[in-house]
C-alpha positions as a printed Julia matrix, in Angstrom:
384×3 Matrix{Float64}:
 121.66   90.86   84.95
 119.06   90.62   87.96
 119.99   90.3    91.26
 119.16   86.49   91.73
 122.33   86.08   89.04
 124.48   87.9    91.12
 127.23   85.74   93.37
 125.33   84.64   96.76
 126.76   86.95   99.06
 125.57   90.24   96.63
 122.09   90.3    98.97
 124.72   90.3   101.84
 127.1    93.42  101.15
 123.97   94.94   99.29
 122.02   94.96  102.5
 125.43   95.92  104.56
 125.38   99.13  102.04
 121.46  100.33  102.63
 121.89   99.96  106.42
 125.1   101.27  106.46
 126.63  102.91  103.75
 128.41  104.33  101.99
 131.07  101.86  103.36
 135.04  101.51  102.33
 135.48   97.86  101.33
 137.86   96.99  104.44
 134.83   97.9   106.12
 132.5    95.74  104.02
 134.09   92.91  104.63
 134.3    93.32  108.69
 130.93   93.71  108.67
 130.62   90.74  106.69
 132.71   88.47  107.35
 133.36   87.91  103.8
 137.31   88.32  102.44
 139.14   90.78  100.9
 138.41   88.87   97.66
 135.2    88.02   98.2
 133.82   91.67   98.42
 136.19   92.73   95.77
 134.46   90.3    93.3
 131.14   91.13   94.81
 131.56   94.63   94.12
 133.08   94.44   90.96
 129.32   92.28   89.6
 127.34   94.92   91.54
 129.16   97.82   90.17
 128.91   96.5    86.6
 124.74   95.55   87.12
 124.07   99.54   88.32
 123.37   98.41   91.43
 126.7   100.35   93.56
 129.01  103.17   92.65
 131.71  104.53   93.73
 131.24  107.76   95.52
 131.27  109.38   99.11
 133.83  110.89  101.31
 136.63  108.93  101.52
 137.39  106.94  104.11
 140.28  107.89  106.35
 141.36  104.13  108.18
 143.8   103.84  105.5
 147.38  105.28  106.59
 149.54  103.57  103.88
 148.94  105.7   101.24
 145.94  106.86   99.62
 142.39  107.05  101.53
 140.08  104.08  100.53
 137.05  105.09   98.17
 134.19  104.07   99.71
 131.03  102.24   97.69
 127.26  102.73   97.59
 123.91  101.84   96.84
 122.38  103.73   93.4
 119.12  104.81   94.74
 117.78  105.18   91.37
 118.76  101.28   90.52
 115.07  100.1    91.62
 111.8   101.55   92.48
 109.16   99.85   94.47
 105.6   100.67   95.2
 104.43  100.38   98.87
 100.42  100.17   99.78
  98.8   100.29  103.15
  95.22   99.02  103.39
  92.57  100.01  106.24
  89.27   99.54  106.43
  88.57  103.29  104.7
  91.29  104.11  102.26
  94.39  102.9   100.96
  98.12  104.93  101.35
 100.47  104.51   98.33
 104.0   105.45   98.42
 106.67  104.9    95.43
 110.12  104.58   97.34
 113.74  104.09   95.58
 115.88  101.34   96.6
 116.67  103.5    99.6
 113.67  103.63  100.83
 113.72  107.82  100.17
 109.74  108.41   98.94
 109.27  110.13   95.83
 105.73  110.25   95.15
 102.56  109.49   98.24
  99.18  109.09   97.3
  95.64  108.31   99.34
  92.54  106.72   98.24
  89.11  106.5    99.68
  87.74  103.2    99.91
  83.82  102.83   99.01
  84.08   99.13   99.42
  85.75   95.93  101.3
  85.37   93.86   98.45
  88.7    92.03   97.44
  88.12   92.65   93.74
  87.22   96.34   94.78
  90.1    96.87   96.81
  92.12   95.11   94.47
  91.58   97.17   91.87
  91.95  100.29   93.87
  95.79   98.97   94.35
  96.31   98.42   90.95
  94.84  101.99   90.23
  97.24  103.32   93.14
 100.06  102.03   92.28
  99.91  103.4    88.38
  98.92  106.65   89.93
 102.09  106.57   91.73
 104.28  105.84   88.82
 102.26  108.71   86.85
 103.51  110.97   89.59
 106.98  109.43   89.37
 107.21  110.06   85.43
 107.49  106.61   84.96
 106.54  104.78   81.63
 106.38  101.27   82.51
 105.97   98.61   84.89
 110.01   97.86   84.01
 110.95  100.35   85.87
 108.78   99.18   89.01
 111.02   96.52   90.84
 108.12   95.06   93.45
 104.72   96.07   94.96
 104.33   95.4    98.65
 101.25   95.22  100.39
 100.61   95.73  104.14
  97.2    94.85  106.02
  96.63   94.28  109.21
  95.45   91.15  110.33
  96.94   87.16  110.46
  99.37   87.17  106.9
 101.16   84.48  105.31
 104.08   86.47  103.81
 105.42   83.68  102.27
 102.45   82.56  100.52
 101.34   85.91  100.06
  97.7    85.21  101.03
  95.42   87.53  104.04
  94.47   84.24  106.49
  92.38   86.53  108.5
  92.22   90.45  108.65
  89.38   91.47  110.95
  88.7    95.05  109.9
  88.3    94.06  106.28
  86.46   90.88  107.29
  88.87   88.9   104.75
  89.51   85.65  105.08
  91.99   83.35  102.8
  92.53   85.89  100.21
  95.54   85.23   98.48
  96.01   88.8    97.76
  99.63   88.97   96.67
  98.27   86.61   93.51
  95.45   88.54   92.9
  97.44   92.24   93.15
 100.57   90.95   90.91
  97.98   89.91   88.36
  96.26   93.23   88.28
  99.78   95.33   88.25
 101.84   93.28   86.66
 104.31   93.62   89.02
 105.47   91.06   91.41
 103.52   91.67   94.53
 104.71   90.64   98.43
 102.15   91.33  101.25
 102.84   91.34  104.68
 101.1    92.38  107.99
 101.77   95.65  108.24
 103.35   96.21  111.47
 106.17   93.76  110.64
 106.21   95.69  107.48
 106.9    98.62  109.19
 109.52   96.9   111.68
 111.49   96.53  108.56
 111.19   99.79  107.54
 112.22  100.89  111.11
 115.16   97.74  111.6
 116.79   99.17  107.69
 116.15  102.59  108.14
 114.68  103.87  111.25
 114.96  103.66  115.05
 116.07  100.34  114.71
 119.06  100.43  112.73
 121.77   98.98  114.38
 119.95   97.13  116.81
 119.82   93.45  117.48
 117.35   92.63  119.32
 114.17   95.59  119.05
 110.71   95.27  119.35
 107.92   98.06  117.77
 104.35   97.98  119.6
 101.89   99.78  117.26
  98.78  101.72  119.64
  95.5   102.77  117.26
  93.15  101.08  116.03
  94.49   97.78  117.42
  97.69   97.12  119.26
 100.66   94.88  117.65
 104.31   94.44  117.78
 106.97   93.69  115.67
 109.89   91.81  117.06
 113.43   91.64  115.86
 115.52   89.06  116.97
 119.23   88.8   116.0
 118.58   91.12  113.22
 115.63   89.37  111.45
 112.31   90.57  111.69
 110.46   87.3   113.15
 106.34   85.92  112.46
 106.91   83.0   113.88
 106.22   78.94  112.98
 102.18   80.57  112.44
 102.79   83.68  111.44
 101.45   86.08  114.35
 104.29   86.36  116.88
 103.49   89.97  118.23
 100.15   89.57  118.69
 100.86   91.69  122.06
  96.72   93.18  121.72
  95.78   89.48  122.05
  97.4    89.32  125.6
  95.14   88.96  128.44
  94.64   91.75  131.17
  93.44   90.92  134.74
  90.34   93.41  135.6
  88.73   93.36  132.33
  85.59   91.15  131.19
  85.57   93.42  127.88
  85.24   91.62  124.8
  87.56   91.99  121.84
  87.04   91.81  118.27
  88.71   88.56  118.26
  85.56   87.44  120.32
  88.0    86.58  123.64
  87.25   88.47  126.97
  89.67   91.32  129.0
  92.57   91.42  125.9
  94.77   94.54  125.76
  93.36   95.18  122.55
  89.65   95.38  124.28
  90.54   98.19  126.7
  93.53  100.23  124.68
  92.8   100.74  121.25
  90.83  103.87  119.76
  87.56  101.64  119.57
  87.83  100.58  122.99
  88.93  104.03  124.72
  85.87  105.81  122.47
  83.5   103.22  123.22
  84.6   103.44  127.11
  84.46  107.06  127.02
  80.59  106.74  125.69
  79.65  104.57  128.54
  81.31  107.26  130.8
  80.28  110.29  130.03
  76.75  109.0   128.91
  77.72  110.78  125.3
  76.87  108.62  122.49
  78.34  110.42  120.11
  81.79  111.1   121.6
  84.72  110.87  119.25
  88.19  110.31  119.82
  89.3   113.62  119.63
  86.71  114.62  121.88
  87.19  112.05  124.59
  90.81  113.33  124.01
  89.78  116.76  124.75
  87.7   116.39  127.93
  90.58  114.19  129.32
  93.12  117.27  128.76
  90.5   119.27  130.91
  90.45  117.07  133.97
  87.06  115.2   132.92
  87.66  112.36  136.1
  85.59  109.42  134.26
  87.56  109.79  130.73
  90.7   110.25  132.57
  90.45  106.87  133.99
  89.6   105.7   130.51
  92.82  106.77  129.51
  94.66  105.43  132.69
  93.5   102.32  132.28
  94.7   101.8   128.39
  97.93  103.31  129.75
  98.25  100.67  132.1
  97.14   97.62  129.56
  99.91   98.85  127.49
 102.41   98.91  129.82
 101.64   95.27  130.93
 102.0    94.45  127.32
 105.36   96.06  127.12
 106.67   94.54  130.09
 105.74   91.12  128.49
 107.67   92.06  125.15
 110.67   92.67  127.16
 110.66   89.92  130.01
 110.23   87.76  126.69
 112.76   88.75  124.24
 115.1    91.45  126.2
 115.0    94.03  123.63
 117.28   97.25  123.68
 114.63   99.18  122.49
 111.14   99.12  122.16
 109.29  101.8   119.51
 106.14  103.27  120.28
 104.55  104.09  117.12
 100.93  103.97  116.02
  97.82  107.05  115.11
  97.08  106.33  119.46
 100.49  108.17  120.18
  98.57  111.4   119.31
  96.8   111.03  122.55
 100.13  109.61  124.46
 100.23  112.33  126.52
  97.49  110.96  128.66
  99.14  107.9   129.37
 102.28  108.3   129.22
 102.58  107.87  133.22
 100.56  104.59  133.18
 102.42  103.01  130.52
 105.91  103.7   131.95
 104.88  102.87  135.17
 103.03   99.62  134.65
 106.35   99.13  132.74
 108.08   99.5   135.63
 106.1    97.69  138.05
 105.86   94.18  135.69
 109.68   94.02  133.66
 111.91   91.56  135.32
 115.25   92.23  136.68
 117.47   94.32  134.01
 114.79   94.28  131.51
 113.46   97.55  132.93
 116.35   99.29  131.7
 114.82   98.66  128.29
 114.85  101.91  125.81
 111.78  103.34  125.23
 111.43  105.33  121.99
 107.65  107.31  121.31
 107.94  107.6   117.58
 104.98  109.36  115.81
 105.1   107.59  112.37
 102.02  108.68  109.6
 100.25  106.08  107.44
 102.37  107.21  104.62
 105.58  105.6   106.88
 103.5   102.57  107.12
 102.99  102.02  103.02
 106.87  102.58  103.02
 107.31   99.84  104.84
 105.34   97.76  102.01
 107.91   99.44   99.79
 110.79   98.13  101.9
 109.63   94.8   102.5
 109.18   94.49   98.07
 112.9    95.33   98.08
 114.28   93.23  100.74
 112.21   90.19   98.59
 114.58   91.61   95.84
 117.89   91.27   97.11
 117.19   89.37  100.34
 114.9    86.65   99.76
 113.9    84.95  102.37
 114.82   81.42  102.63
């Protein structure tokens, strides 16, 4: 039996179990809502399909007699293949349905070309289940793909990723043809939002918000526990935000954007016009900051302070309780640490300042796990 023949509120106390088991059934059904009988019968299906056992400590809230048995998910009951795709190489990791990795793999990129890149995935992804010691695509529940750039989950189709230069690629078609798997893709900063709202720093959490800092700057939002794109499907688009000082253009092609003066482009290519260094690198525009170098230093001060703005928005907008900092620029967060918190400061409204901030390091490999996540919440949470 698959999971879409299972009684409606299976995706419910499923989902319940990953965030939050393993769980008595009491407990099941307060975080529910759902009766007594209702979980009992859910259960029961569930149980009998592989997809929960039995198992755990017991739970102790029960004084009348024996301890309830709690229930939880069998990792083993799915697999699913997650990809990340940059503009250089592709990050493959093969996840159970808990999300724990069992296999990672990268792959240089010679080309952008879709049908290139395409089959690169579909060569990824059967690398992965090679390393896995599986025999056939049976086994392999869902393929999700992550990209940066304006996605159409639902449709499964790249509208616009700017550091692939793709445009209207319906890429979830052309990647589920290749595997033969089915295939979800989603931007990959709400892709890792999931990861982080099932699994992560967000777990728990209503209302969160991750802001990504690297090679551009995005956020994920969470808002009463769904991770949100919006009626057009770029709500986040926090690097897209305007910043008063700036006349820098971004690769969108619109003047003084956060994105223009904080991500690794921008702080390397301000660096360069700094220090007069054409050839100055990240890490070494990282290095001279760390030994007082005034010019780079304000480089970094002024990202930290773009950043901060653009945090401040995210929580005068949506109130979080936490916002993540994640992304490969959190390497060099050291340097603006003060800028960020204090622009922070200075620009969050009223009790939005008490906002939790989390700095949470995450590799690319966390980032293809999300793709993995996202496949298996399309499982056994589809969205409606």
């Amino acid at each position: 039996m698959s999971l879409a023949d299972q009684p409606p509120a299976a995706a419910l106390v499923l989902q319940t179990l990953l965030q939050h088991g393993p769980l008595s059934r009491a407990e099941i059904g307060r975080r529910t809502g759902l009766t007594a009988g209702a979980v009992t019968k859910v259960a029961t299906s569930l149980m009998a399909d592989g997809w929960i056992t039995e198992g755990g400590r017991p739970a102790t809230e029960r004084t009348n007699g024996r301890p309830a048995t709690p229930v939880e998910v069998r990792p083993e009951r799915a697999l699913f293949a997650g990809v990340k795709v940059t503009g250089e190489e592709l990050i493959g990791v093969l996840a159970d349905l808990t999300a724990r990795p069992l296999a990672s793999r990268r792959v240089r990129l010679d080309s952008r070309d879709v049908g290139t890149v395409v089959l690169a995935i579909a060569r990824l992804v059967d690398g992965l289940r090679v390393a896995a010691n599986l025999a056939g695509t049976a086994d392999l529940h869902g393929v999700g793909v992550t990209i940066s750039g304006d996605v159409d989950s639902q449709l499964g189709t790249v509208q616009y990723s700017p550091f692939l230069d793709w445009r209207r690629v319906p890429l979830a078609q052309l990647v589920e043809t290749a595997t033969g798997t089915p295939t979800v893709v989603e931007n990959d900063v709400r892709a890792l939002t999931v990861a982080e709202q099932w699994f992560g720093a967000g777990v728990g959490l209503s209302i969160f918000a991750l802001v990504t800092v690297g090679a551009g700057i995005g956020a994920g939002l969470c808002v009463a526990g769904r991770v949100v794109s919006g009626a057009h499907g770029v709500a986040g688009e926090v690097g897209h935000l305007p910043v008063s000082g700036t006349d820098r253009v971004c690769t969108c092609g619109n003047t003084g954007c956060v994105e223009a003066v904080a991500s690794t482009h921008a702080i390397v290519e301000q660096a360069r016009q700094a220090t007069g260094d054409a050839e100055l690198t990240m890490d070494g525009a990282i290095r001279l900051a760390h030994t007082g170098d005034p010019a780079v230093r304000a480089v970094f001060a002024r990202a930290g302070h773009a950043v901060g703005l653009a945090l401040a928005c995210v929580a005068n907008l949506i109130g979080p309780e936490r916002i993540i900092i994640s992304g490969e620029g959190v390497a060099s967060y050291d340097l603006f640490a003060d800028h960020i918190r204090q622009a922070f400061v200075d620009h969050a409204f009223g009790a939005a300042v008490d906002c939790d901030l989390v700095v949470r390091p995450l590799p690319f490999e966390e980032w293809a796990r999300g793709g993995a996540v996202v496949a298996a919440q399309r499982v056994f949470a589809p969205a409606k």
